[in-house]
Coordinates of C-alpha atoms in Angstrom, one line a residue:
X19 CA -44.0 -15.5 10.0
X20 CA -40.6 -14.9 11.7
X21 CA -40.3 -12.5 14.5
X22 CA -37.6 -14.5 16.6
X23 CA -35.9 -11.8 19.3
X24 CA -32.9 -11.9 18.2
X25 CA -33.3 -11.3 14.6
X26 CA -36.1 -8.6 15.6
X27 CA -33.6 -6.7 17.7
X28 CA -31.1 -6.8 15.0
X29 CA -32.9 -5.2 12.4
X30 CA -34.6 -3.0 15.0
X31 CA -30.9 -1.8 16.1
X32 CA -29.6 -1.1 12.2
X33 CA -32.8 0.5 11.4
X34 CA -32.5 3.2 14.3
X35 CA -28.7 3.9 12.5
X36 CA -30.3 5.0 9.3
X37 CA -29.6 8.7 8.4
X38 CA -33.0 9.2 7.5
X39 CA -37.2 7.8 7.7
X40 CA -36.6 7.6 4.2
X41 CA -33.5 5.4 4.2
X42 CA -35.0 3.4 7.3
X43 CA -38.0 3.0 5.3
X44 CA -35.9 1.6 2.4
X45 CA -34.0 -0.8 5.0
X46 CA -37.2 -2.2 6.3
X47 CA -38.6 -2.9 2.8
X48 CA -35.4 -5.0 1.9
X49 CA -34.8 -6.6 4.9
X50 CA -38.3 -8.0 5.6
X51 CA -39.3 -8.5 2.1
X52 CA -42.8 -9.7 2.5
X53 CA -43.0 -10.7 6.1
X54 CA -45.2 -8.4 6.9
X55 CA -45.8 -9.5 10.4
X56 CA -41.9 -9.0 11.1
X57 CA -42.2 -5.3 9.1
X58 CA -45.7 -4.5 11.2
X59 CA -44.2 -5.1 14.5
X60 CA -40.5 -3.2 13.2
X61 CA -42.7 -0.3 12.8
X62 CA -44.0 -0.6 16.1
X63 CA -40.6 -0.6 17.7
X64 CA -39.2 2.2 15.5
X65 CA -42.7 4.7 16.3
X66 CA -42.1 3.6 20.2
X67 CA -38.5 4.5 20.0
X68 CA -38.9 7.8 17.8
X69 CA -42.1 8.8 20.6
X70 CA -43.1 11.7 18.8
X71 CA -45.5 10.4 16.0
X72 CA -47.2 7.9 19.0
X73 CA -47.8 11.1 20.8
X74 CA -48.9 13.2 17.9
X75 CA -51.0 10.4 16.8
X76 CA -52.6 10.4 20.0
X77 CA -52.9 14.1 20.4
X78 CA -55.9 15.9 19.5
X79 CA -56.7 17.6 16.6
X80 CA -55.9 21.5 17.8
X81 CA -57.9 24.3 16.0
X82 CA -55.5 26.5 15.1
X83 CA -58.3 29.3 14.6
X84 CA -58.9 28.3 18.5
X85 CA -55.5 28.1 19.2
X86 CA -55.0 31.8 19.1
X87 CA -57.7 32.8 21.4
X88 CA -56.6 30.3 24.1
X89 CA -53.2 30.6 25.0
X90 CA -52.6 27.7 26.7
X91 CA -53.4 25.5 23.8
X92 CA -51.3 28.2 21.5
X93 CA -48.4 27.3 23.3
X94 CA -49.1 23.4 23.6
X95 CA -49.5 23.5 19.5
X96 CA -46.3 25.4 19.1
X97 CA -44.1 22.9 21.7
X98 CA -45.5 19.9 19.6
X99 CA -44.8 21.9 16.1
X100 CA -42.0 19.9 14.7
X101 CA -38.7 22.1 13.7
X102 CA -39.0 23.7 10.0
X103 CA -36.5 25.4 7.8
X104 CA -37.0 29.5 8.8
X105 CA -37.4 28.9 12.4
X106 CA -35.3 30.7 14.6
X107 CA -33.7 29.5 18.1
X108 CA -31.7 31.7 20.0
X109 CA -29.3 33.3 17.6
X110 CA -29.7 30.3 14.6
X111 CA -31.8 30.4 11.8
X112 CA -32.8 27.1 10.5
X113 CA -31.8 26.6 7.1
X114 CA -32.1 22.7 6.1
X115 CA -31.9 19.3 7.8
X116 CA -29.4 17.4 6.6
X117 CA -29.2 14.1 9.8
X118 CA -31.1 12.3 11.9
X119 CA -29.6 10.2 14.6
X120 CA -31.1 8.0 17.1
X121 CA -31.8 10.9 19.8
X122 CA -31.3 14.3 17.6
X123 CA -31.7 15.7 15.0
X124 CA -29.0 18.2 13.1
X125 CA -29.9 21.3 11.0
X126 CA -27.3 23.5 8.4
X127 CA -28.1 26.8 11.0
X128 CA -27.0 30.8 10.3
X129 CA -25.7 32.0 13.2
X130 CA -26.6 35.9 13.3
X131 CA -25.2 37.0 16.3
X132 CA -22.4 37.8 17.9
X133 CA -20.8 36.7 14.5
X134 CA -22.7 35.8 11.6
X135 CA -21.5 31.6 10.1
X136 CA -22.9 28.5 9.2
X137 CA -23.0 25.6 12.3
X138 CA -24.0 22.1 12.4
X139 CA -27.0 22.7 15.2
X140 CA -28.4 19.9 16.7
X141 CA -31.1 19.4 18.8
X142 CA -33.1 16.4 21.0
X143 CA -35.5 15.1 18.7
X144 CA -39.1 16.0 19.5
X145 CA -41.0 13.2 21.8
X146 CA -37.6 12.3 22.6
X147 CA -37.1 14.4 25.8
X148 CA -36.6 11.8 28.8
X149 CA -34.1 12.2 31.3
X150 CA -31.9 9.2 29.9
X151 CA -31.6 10.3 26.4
X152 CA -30.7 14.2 27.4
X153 CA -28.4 12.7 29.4
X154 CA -26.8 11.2 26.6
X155 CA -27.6 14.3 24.8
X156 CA -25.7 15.9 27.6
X157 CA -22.7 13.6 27.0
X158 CA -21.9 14.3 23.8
X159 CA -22.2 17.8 24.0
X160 CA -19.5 17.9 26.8
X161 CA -17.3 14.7 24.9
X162 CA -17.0 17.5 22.4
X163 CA -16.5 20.5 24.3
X164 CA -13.7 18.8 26.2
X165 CA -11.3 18.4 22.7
X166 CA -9.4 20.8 20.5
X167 CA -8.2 18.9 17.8
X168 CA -8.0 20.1 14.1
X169 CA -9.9 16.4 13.0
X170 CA -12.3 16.3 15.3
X171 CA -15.7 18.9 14.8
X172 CA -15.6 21.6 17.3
X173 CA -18.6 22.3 19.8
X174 CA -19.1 26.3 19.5
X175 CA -22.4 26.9 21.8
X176 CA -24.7 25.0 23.9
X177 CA -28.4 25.9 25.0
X178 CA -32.3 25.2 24.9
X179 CA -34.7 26.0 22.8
X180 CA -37.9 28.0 24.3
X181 CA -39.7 24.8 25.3
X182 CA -36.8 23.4 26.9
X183 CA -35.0 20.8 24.4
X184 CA -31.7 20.7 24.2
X185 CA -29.0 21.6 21.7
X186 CA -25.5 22.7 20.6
X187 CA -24.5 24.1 17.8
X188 CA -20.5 22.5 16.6
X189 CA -18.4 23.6 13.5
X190 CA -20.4 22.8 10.3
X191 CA -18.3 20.0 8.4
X192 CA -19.1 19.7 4.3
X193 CA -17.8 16.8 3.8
X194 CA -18.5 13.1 2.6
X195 CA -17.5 9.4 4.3
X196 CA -13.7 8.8 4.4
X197 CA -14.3 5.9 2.4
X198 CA -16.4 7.7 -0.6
X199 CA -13.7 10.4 -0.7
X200 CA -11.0 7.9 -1.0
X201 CA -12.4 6.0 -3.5
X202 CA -14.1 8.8 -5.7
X203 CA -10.7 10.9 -6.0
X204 CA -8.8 7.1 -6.7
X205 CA -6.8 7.8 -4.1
X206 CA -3.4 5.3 -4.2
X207 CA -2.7 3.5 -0.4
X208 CA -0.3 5.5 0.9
X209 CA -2.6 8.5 0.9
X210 CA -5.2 6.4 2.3
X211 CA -2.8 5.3 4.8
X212 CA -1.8 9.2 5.6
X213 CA -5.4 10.2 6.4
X214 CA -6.3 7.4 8.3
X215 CA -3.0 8.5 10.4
X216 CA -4.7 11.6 10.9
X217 CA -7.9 10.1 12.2
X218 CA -5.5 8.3 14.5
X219 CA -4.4 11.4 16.0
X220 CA -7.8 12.5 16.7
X221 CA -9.3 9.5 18.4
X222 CA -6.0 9.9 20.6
X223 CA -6.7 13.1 20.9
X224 CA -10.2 11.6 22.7
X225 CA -8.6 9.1 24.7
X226 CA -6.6 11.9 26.6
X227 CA -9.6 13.4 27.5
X228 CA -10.8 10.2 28.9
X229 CA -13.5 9.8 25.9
X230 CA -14.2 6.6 24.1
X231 CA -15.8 7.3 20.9
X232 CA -17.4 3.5 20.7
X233 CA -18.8 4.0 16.8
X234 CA -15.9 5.2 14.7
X235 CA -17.0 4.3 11.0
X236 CA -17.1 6.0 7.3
X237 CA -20.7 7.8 8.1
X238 CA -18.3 9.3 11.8
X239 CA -15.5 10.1 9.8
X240 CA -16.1 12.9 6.7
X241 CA -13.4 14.0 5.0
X242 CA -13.6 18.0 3.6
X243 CA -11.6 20.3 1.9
X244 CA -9.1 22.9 3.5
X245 CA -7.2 24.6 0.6
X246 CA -7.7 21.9 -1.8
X247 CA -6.1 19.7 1.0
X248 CA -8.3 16.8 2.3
X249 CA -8.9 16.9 6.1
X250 CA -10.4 13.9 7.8
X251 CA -12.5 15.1 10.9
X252 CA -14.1 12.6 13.5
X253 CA -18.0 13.4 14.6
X254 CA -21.0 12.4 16.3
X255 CA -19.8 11.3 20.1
X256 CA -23.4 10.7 20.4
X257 CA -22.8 7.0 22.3
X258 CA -19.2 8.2 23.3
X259 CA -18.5 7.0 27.0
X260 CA -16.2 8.3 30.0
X261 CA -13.4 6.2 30.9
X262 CA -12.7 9.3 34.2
X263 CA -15.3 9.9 35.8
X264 CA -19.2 11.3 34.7
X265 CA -19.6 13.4 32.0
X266 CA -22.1 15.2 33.3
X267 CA -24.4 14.8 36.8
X268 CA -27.1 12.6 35.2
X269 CA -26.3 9.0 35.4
X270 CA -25.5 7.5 31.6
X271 CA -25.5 4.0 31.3
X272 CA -26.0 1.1 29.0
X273 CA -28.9 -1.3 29.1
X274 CA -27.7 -5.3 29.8
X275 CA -27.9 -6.6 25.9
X276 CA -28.1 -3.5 24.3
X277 CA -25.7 -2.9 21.5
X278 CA -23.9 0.2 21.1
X279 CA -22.2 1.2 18.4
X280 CA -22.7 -0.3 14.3
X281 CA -22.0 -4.4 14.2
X282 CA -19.6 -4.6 11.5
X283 CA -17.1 -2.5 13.5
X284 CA -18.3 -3.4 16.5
X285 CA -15.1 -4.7 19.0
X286 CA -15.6 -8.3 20.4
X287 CA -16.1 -6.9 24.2
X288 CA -18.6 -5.1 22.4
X289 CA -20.5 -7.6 21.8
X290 CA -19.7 -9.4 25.0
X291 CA -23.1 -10.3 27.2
X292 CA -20.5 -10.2 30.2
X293 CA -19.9 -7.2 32.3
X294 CA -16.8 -7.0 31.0
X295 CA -15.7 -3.1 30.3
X296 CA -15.1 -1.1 27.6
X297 CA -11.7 0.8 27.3
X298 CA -10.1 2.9 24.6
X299 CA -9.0 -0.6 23.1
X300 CA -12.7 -1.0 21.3
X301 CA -12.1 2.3 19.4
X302 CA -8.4 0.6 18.3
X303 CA -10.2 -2.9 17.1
X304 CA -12.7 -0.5 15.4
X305 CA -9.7 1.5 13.5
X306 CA -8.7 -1.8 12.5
X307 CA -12.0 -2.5 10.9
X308 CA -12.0 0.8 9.0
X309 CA -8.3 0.5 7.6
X310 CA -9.3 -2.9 6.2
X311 CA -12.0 -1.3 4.5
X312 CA -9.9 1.9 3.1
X313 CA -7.8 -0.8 1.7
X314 CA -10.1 -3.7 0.2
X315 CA -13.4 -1.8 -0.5
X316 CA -14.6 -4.5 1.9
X317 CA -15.1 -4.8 6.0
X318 CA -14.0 -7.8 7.5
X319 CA -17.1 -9.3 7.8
X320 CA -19.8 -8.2 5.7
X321 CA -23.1 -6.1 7.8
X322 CA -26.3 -7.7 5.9
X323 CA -25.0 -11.2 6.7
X324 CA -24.5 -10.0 10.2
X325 CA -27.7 -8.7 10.2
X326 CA -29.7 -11.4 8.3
X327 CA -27.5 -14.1 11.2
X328 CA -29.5 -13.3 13.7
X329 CA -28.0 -11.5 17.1
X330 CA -26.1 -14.7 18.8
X331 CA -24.6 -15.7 15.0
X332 CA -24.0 -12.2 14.9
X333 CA -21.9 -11.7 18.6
X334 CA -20.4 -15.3 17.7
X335 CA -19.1 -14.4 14.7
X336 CA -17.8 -10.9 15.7
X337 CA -16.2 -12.8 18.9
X338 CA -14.7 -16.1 17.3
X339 CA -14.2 -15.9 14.0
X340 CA -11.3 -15.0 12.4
X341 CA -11.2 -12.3 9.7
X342 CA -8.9 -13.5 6.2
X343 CA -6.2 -11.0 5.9
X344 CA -6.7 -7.9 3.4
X345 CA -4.7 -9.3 1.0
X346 CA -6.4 -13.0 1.3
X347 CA -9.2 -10.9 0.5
X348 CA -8.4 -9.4 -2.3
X349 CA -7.1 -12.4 -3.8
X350 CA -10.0 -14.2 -3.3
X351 CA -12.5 -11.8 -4.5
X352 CA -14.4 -12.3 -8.4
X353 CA -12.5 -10.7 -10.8
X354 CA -14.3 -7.5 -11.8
X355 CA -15.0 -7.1 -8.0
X356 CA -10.9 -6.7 -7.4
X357 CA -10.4 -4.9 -10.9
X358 CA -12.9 -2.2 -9.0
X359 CA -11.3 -2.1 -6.1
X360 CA -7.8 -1.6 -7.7
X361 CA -8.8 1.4 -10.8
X362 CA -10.2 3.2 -6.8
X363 CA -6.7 2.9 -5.8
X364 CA -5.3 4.0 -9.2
X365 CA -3.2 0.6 -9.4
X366 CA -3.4 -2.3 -11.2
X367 CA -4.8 -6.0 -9.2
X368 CA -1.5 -7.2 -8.8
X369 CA 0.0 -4.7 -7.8
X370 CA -2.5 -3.9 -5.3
X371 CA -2.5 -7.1 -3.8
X372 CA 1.5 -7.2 -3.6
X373 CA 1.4 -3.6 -1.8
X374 CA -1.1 -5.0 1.3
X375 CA 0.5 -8.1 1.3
X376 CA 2.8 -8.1 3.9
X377 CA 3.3 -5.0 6.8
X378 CA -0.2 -3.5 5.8
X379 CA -1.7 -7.3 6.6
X380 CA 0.3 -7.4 10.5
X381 CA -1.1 -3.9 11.1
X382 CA -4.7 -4.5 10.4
X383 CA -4.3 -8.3 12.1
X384 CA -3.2 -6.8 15.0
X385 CA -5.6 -4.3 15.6
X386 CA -8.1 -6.7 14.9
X387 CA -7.2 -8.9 17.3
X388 CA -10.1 -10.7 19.5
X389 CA -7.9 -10.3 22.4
X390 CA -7.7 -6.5 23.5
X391 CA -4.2 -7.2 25.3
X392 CA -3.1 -8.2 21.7
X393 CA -3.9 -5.2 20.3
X394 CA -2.4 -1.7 19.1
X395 CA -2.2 -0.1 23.4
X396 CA -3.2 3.2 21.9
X397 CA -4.6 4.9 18.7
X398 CA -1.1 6.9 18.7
X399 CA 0.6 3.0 18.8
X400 CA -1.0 2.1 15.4
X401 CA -0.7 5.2 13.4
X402 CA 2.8 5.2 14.1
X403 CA 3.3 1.8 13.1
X404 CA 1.8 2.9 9.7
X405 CA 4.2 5.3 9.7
X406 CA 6.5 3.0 10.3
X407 CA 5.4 1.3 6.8
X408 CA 5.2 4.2 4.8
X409 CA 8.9 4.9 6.1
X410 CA 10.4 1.7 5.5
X411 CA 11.3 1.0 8.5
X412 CA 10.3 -2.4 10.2
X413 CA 6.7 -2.7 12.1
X414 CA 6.3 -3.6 15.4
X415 CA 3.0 -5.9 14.4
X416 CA 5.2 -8.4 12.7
X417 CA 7.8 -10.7 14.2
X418 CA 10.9 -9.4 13.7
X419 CA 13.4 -11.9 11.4
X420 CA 17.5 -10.0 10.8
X421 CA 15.9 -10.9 7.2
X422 CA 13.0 -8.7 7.3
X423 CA 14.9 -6.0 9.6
X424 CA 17.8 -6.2 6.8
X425 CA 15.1 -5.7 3.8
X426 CA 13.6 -2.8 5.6
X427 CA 16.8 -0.7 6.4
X428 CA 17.9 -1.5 2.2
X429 CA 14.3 0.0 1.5
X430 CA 14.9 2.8 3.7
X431 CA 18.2 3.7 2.7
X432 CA 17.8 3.2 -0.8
X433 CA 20.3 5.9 -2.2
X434 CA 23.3 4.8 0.4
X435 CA 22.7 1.4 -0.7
X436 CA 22.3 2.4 -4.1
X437 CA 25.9 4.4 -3.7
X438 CA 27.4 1.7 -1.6
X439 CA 26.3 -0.8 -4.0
X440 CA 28.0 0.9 -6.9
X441 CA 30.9 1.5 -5.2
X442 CA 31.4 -2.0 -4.2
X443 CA 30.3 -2.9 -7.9
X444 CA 33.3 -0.4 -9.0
X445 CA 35.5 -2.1 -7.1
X446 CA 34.3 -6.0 -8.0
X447 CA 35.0 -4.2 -11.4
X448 CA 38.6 -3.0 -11.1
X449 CA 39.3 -6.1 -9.4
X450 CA 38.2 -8.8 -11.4
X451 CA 39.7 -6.3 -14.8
X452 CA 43.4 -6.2 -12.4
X453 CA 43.0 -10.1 -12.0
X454 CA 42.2 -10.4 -15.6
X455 CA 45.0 -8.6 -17.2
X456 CA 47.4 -10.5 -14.7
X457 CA 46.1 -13.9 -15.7
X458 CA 46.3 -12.3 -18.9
X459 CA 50.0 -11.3 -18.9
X460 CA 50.8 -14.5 -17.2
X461 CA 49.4 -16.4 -20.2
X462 CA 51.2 -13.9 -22.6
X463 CA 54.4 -14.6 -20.9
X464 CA 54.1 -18.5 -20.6
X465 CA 52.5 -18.2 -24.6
X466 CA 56.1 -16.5 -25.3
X467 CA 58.5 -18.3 -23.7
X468 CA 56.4 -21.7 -25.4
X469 CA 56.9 -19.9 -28.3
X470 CA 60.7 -18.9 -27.3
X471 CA 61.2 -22.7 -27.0
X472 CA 59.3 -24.2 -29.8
X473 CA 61.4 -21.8 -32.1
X474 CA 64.6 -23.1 -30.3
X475 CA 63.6 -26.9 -31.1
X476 CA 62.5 -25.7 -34.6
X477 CA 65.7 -24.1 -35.6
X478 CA 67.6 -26.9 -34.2
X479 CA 65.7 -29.4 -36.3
X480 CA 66.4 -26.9 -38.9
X481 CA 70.1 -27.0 -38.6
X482 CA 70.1 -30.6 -38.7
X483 CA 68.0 -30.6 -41.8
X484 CA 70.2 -28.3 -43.2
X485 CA 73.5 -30.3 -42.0
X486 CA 71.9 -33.6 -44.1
X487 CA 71.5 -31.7 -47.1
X488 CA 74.5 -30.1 -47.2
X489 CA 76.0 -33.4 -47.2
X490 CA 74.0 -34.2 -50.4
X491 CA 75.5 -31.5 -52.2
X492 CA 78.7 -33.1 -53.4
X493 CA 76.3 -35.3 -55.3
X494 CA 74.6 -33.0 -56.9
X495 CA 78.0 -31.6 -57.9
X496 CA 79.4 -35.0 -59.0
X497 CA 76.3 -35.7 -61.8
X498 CA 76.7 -32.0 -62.8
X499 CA 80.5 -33.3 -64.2
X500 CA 78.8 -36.5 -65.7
X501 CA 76.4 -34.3 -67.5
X502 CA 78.9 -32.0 -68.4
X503 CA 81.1 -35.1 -69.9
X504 CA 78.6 -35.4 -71.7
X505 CA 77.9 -32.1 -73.3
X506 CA 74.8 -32.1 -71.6
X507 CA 75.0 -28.6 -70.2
X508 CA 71.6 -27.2 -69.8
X509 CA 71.3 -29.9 -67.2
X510 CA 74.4 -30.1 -65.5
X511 CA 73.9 -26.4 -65.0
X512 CA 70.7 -27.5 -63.3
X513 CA 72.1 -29.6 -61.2
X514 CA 75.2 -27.0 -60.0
X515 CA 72.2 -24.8 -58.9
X516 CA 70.5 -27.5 -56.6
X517 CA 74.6 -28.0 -54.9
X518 CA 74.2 -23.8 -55.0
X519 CA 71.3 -24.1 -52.7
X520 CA 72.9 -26.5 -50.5
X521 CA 76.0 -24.5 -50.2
X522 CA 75.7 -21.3 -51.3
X523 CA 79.0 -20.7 -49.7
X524 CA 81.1 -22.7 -52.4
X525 CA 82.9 -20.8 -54.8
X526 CA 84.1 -24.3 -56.2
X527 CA 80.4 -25.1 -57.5
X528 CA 79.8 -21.1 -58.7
X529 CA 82.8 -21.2 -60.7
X530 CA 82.1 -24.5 -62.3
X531 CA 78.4 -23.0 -63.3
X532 CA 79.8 -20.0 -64.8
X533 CA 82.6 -22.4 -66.9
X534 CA 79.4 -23.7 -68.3
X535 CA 77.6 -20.2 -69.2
X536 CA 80.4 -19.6 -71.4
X537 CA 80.5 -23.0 -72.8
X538 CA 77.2 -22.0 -73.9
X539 CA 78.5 -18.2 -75.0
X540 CA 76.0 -17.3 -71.7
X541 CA 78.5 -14.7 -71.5
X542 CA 76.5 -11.7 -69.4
X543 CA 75.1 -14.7 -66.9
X544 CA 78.9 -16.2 -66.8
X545 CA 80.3 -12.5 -66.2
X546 CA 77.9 -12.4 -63.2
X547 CA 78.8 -15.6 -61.6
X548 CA 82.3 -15.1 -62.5
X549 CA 82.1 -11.4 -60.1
X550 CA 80.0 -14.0 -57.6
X551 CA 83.0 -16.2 -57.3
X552 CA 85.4 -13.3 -56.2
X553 CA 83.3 -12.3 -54.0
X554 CA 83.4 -15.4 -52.1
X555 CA 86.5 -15.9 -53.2
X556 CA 88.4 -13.2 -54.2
X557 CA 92.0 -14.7 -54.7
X558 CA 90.5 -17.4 -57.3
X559 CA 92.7 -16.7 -60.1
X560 CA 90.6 -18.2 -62.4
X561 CA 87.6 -16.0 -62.1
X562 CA 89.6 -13.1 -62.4
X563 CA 90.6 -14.7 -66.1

């Protein structure tokens, strides 16, 4: 058996939050398991609470034969008589029940008169009639009443039914939890970031009007279609609280240790046994829980632990400990668990992880922060830091570095550093090509003039070649007349043509060469030195013989 207090009242305050008997039913199976003792005396509570199925258990058995002839008990059976789909109060027909809340109970209604529409009607639940809870009732009929703002339900008419319960009747909203929507249409961050901006603006929107909201999570926040475009709106101001002034003349107040609001996005001062107060800044630690989950799938700290802690773990956890950072998060998560969470965002792990990391981590830190003063000053504050992000301008949650500033004015000005980068990259370019070809036509020049003078040197060691073999000619000339002496002609003439090459110039060694032509009757080759010799020498008498 375990029915310690604390962990009694926790269950006993999550199981009043469920939408329905049947989902609270489920909840009580699962978190008792088979203490039976701790389910028997849940059950107790939860009939205490709820009040009407004590009484009607109590009540006696009316005969509805009897009923008809007596009046009094006719009208006795008919305050008791639970609403039904088909009944009719004031101008609303009943058409299906689709919430339950801790205090009312809300029906899908057809208006019929003076215009005929749909509205969310919702009455004071049956047994439930006290003059605390329809002061509460009270207060979130006229938290509602007092805002006009597209994203937050609208009330449309207030009244009581024919035995004196209350009810309104607000703008009927289709819709399904932020979080759902977000997920089952894959939406990428920055769209999740744009409608949570929205619901920004409306919990301003409530601030102005002196309202705190003091339960903003998924189930408060449905998101429907207008157009095809999705449209977050805020609902159920059913705990809401007045920051100027009363509400209404009954006197609305909160028990000493009673929690308001849902744990896991419950603010620290929330959970605060001192008297300290709740101010708009609870709703802005709460937005900080719900952004964390529209980005990780997960909320900072999970509600069945919370739950299964026991209520001092519970407010010592929510008060001391330190959330990890979205992206720490999702980096530490299993593998398949992040691969979920990233296909919902339509990007892949990594990518995911690299998008949060950074700006996205200092906005959800800040508003998270145990310290109230710490935190986002307004609703307005943190959706425009968002904005911010999605801009690519720097964030007021992070510490400001010229580094970060400079990265953040390159991101938002991409195409004028994009154009100024090219321009400068043109000019590098043309630059570096006008210092090239200069270095280049430097080198050309100091190549030529090397050239220039290695030609220079080269002819004059050329000359001086040619000034040593000219000298050997004579020699050359000299064994040519030996040879000749000798009748040895062919080589003698072989001989004049190496003193030819030498001195091309002498008409003395020509001359001899064609004597020896016609020595050998050579007569065309002699004719043709002969006409060589006048023409370097054309006095030479004896080539003109």
């Amino acid at each position: 058996m375990n029915l310690r207090p604390d962990r009694v009242e926790a269950a006993f305050s999550q199981a009043v939050e469920q939408p329905s008997l049947e989902a609270r039913e489920a909840f009580l199976q699962k978190f008792c398991g088979e203490d039976e003792a701790l389910l028997g005396r849940l059950r107790e509570l939860l009939r205490a609470y709820d009040g009407a199925d004590e009484f009607l258990e109590q009540a006696p058995v009316v005969d509805r034969a009897a009923s008809q002839e007596d009046p009094e008990v006719a009208a006795e059976f008919a305050r008791l008589k639970p609403e039904e789909a088909g009944d009719r109060i004031g101008p609303y027909k009943l058409l299906e029940q689709i919430g339950e809340g801790g205090f009312g109970v809300v029906w899908v209604a057809e208006q019929e008169r003076p215009v005929r529409r749909r509205v969310a009607l919702k009455i004071i639940k049956l047994g439930m009639d006290t003059k605390d809870v329809i002061a509460r009732f009270e207060q979130e009929r006229q938290a509602l009443a007092m805002m006009e703002h597209p994203n937050i339900a609208r009330v449309l008419d207030a009244g009581a039914t024919q035995f004196g319960r209350p009810f309104f009747a607000m703008e009927l909203v289709r819709g399904i939890k932020i979080t759902d929507y977000c997920d089952q249409a894959n939406l990428p961050t920055s769209e999740r970031l744009k409608l949570f901006i929205q619901v920004c603006h409306a919990v301003q929107h409530a601030h102005q009007k002196g309202i705190i909201h003091r339960d903003i999570k998924p189930s408060n926040i449905l998101v429907t279609l207008h157009d095809g475009v999705p449209v977050p709106k805020v609902i159920d101001f059913g705990i809401a609280k007045a920051t100027e002034g009363r509400l209404t003349d009954a006197t609305v107040y909160t028990q000493l240790h009673q929690f308001i609001g849902t744990p896991a996005y419950m603010s620290p001062e929330q959970a605060e046994r001192s008297g300290l107060d709740i101010d708009t800044r609870s709703d802005i630690y709460s937005l900080g829980v719900l952004l964390y989950e529209l980005l990780t799938g997960k909320t900072p700290f999970d509600a069945k632990e919370l739950i299964e802690s026991g209520l001092e773990a519970m407010r010592h956890t929510i008060r001391e400990k330190e959330p990890q950072r979205p992206s720490t998060k999702l980096s530490t998560m299993l593998d398949a668990d992040l691969i979920e969470v990233a296909k919902c965002h339509g990007a892949e792990p990594p990518r995911l992880v690299h998008l949060i990391r950074g700006d996205l981590d200092w906005i959800v830190m800040k508003a998270l922060e145990k310290d109230r003063t710490r935190r986002y000053e307004t609703a307005n504050g943190l959706g425009m830091d968002i904005q911010r992000h999605l801009a690519d301008e720097p964030v007021l949650a992070r510490p400001a570095s010229q580094l970060y500033r400079f990265q953040r004015m390159v991101r938002r000005n991409k195409l004028a550093f994009a154009a100024g980068a090219a321009v400068a990259a043109a000019l590098v370019i043309g630059l570096t090509a006008s210092v090239w070809e200069a270095v280049r036509a430097a080198h050309e020049a100091r190549r030529a003039k090397d050239q220039a003078v290695r030609a220079v040197a080269a002819e004059k060691r050329t000359s001086a070649v040619l000034v040593d073999l000219r000298a050997a000619a004579p020699a050359f000339a000299e064994q040519a007349r030996t040879l000749a002496a000798k009748e040895q002609f062919d080589a003698a003439i072989v001989k004049l043509d190496y003193a030819l090459k030498l001195r091309p110039d002498s008409a003395e060694y020509l001359l001899a060469k064609a004597d020896l032509l016609q020595c050998q009757l050579r007569l065309a080759e002699a004719a043709a030195a002969y006409r060589a010799v006048l023409v370097l020498a054309p006095n030479d008498a004896r080539a003109k013989t």
